[in-house]
Amino acid sequence: MSRILAVDDSNSMREMVAFTLRSAGFDVAEAPDGAEALELARKEKFRLVLCDVNMPRMDGISLVKALRELPDYKFTPLLMLTTESGPEKKQEGRAAGATGWLVKPFNPEQLISTINKVIG
Amino acid sequence: MSGIDLARFHQTFFDESAEGLDAMEASLLKLTPDSADAETINGIFRAAHSIKGGAATFGFAAVADFTHLLETLLDRLRAGTRAITPADIDVLLRSVDVLRSLLDFARAGRVDDATLAEGLSAELRALLDGPASAAAEKTAPRADRSAAGWKIHFAPHAGLFASGNDPLRILRELQRLGECRVVATLDTLPALDDLVAETCYLAWDIELRAACDRDDVAEVFAWVEDECALAIEPLTTAGPVPAPLPANVAQAALPANAGTAAPVRVDSGSIRVATEKIDNLVNLVGELVITQAMLQQLAGSLDPVQHERLFTGLSQLERNTRSIQEAVMATRMLPVDFVFSRFPRMVRDLAGKLGKQVRLVTSGEQTEIDKGVIERISDPLTHLVRNAIDHGIETPEARAEAGKETTGTMRLSASHQGGHIVVEVADDGRGLDRARILAKAAERGLSVSESMTDAEVWQLIFAPGFSTAAALTDVSGRGVGMDVVKKNIEALNGVVEVASETGRGMRVTIRLPLTLAILDGMSVAVGDQVFILPLGAVVESLQPLPEQVKRMAQQGTVVRVRNEYLPLVDLREWFGLPGTKAAPHESIVVIVEAESRKLALQIDDLVGQQQVVIKSLEANYRRVRGVSGATILGDGRVALIVDVSAVVRLFSQPLAA
């Protein structure tokens, strides 16, 4: 079973996401920014990528764009964690190739149910 | 799975928020209206954004609400729709303070105190031209209900798969809302030869029999609403029994999800370790060094030719032991930035309060120094910086008059020099006033003369209670003087030096050992005992002539060294060691200095200089007056380290009295 990649520059959010997914039986890899995530994604094919929007070095939108250009990630679900529930960020994410988004704040149950929707 | 306690992530959230706030503060201090580069503002925005996201997730409403306002302001600055003003920077800095307090409240498990942020929230709202502009205002959901259910036409665009979406997932989700009758439209499906596996050809008509809101249905399509033709209409007529959901409609078009790679672990690059664990390691390595020295000494009596392999092994052991010792010491090292980083804010606040313009320039922030030293130089440095801004740097008017740039410069720098770290605090202010210091010293009854060199005069400012400030200000001059600074630095076996040029500024140089665990010592012998004197405290050693030594009525024996009479302390007597007391002129006298006072110590012999591993006597035996610690020599003997400050305090009077 391939793994989920959780990308967030905030340690607490990343910990929460990773812990929640692990406790739901998923195998999780973590990255603190887009650049590192992209590096990991080149080495391993993840079945789903969950990424924050605002991050240093490489933001979530750029990460999604870069991932979609990799043959392995052409159809992989790429979800963005966003606090901006406004339409522009979503539009930007969609244009970059994001599958969908999860609006912060969310609780562990919402996270699991969204992930299950996509790959359950 | 459910019922994950979010409290387990609180500590991480508090830690990262504290770091984020520090970073925000540092960036804000760098920010001026003309130097507002996009990346700095972006960094500040990100920090606020993370705190907001975390606070909302982990249930700290007051923090989240306040950060939301802050973030809105930052977003406008970031987008360039608002030019940054000094007032903005000020409000943002105060916001950092408010957030710190709010987080402290949250950390202490107290109820969020809304009043804490009230004033500043209002200010932020005013800056944002009223709360109406908040971008996060959501449009009220349309509570459009349909009792019978919904008739949905869903025709994905050909490129739907390219976003990682899957019609099957959407159909399954709809099924969760209620019974579905799904009919696939195959009109656009080409012949097999023409079929492109990555294109979506199908469309669906769905009858959803559920009494749900239109929004519940729309929500299912939210991720793909731009990538499909979608029509949602209320279902009016009850249709036939729904057909089961086709299980493999989109399956054919799904990309193969095979190919697992070897797992890759993400390494964060550092771990947190309790200080006691490291201290314990430092101690053990100290023991190892002693054991190694002992072996070396034992082997000294053996024939090197006969025991060649043993000697090779021993020299290898020595090299490895040194390497381990250095590596372990390095784990206790922190960049001096831990102290420096607090100054930009302090300098800004202080300069503002005193009506002065001060630019702070720091260098060598990455210079590493022992954690214990870092913790203990922070107060002396704070004092020096305060002093420099309060007394050294002039008001903009005075500076202009003197033909200087109106903005004064404070320089904080750190560097490694040999086995020491050198920290400098320099300003380009008015410098020390020689005449005033001499007058003040005379007033305080210190013996001074016009012929004293500048260096000697500058040393006077370290005399206890010495202050030339014309008036005590709110900022400094509250009785804590340079003498305390000097005392603190000397307690770390460090040295303080002052250089000053009238009208050009002043520079205080602090020289410190890299670590508190190792001491550069001078070993001296008294009878068959060896004592260690901290090298930093040793001024000189000499063999006095009989006429240099005098017995004074109340002061015991003194020795005259270059017109100074120094109290003479016989270490043999002081420590009650056996052996006959030798005449001073037949022994060696070491002049030591601490807290601006000098003292002569009588010993039998100088053994040499060496680095010693400091062991606590208190922890292993008990506290002994005049002894700051002990070390174990290569031959296994214990040598006491003399606490020069304590001995000086007991025996001497002020330097030039």
XYZ file of N, CA and C in Angstrom, chain A residues 9 54-56, chain B residues 20-21 23-25 27-28 37-50 74 78:
81
model
N 4.278 23.570 6.625
C 5.429 24.150 7.318
C 5.170 24.260 8.812
N 0.378 28.162 2.042
C 1.463 29.090 2.355
C 2.623 28.366 3.014
N 3.710 28.272 2.286
C 4.904 27.619 2.841
C 6.135 28.327 2.308
N 7.228 28.287 3.088
C 8.464 28.883 2.566
C 9.050 28.014 1.454
N 7.553 31.343 15.699
C 6.972 32.166 14.640
C 6.906 33.627 15.046
N 6.521 33.861 16.310
C 6.418 35.241 16.786
C 7.791 35.896 16.859
N 10.311 35.181 14.966
C 10.703 35.455 13.584
C 9.948 36.669 13.051
N 8.655 36.749 13.391
C 7.854 37.888 12.955
C 8.447 39.177 13.492
N 8.765 39.144 14.784
C 9.300 40.332 15.431
C 10.612 40.754 14.770
N 11.651 40.131 11.772
C 11.422 40.657 10.424
C 10.810 42.045 10.487
N 9.871 42.240 11.414
C 9.221 43.543 11.528
C 10.233 44.627 11.866
N 10.655 44.564 1.439
C 10.722 43.636 0.317
C 9.679 42.534 0.473
N 9.277 42.012 -0.659
C 8.149 41.078 -0.698
C 8.402 39.841 0.158
N 9.631 39.322 0.134
C 9.885 38.076 0.839
C 9.771 38.262 2.351
N 10.227 39.421 2.863
C 10.108 39.666 4.298
C 8.633 39.707 4.707
N 7.845 40.462 3.944
C 6.427 40.563 4.277
C 5.756 39.193 4.152
N 6.149 38.458 3.124
C 5.613 37.115 2.945
C 5.907 36.227 4.145
N 7.131 36.331 4.632
C 7.533 35.533 5.790
C 6.686 35.879 7.005
N 6.454 37.171 7.217
C 5.640 37.613 8.350
C 4.213 37.096 8.172
N 3.716 37.206 6.957
C 2.365 36.727 6.672
C 2.248 35.232 6.975
N 3.233 34.473 6.504
C 3.189 33.024 6.705
C 3.141 32.664 8.181
N 3.968 33.385 8.972
C 4.012 33.099 10.408
C 2.637 33.344 11.027
N 2.025 34.477 10.697
C 0.707 34.795 11.236
C -0.307 33.771 10.759
N -0.191 33.417 9.495
C -1.110 32.477 8.884
C -1.061 31.109 9.584
N 0.155 30.652 9.865
C 0.306 29.356 10.540
C -0.299 29.399 11.932
N -1.876 42.064 6.936
C -0.652 41.594 6.292
C -0.903 41.196 4.840
N 0.973 42.512 1.674
C 1.619 41.542 0.817
C 1.174 41.739 -0.628
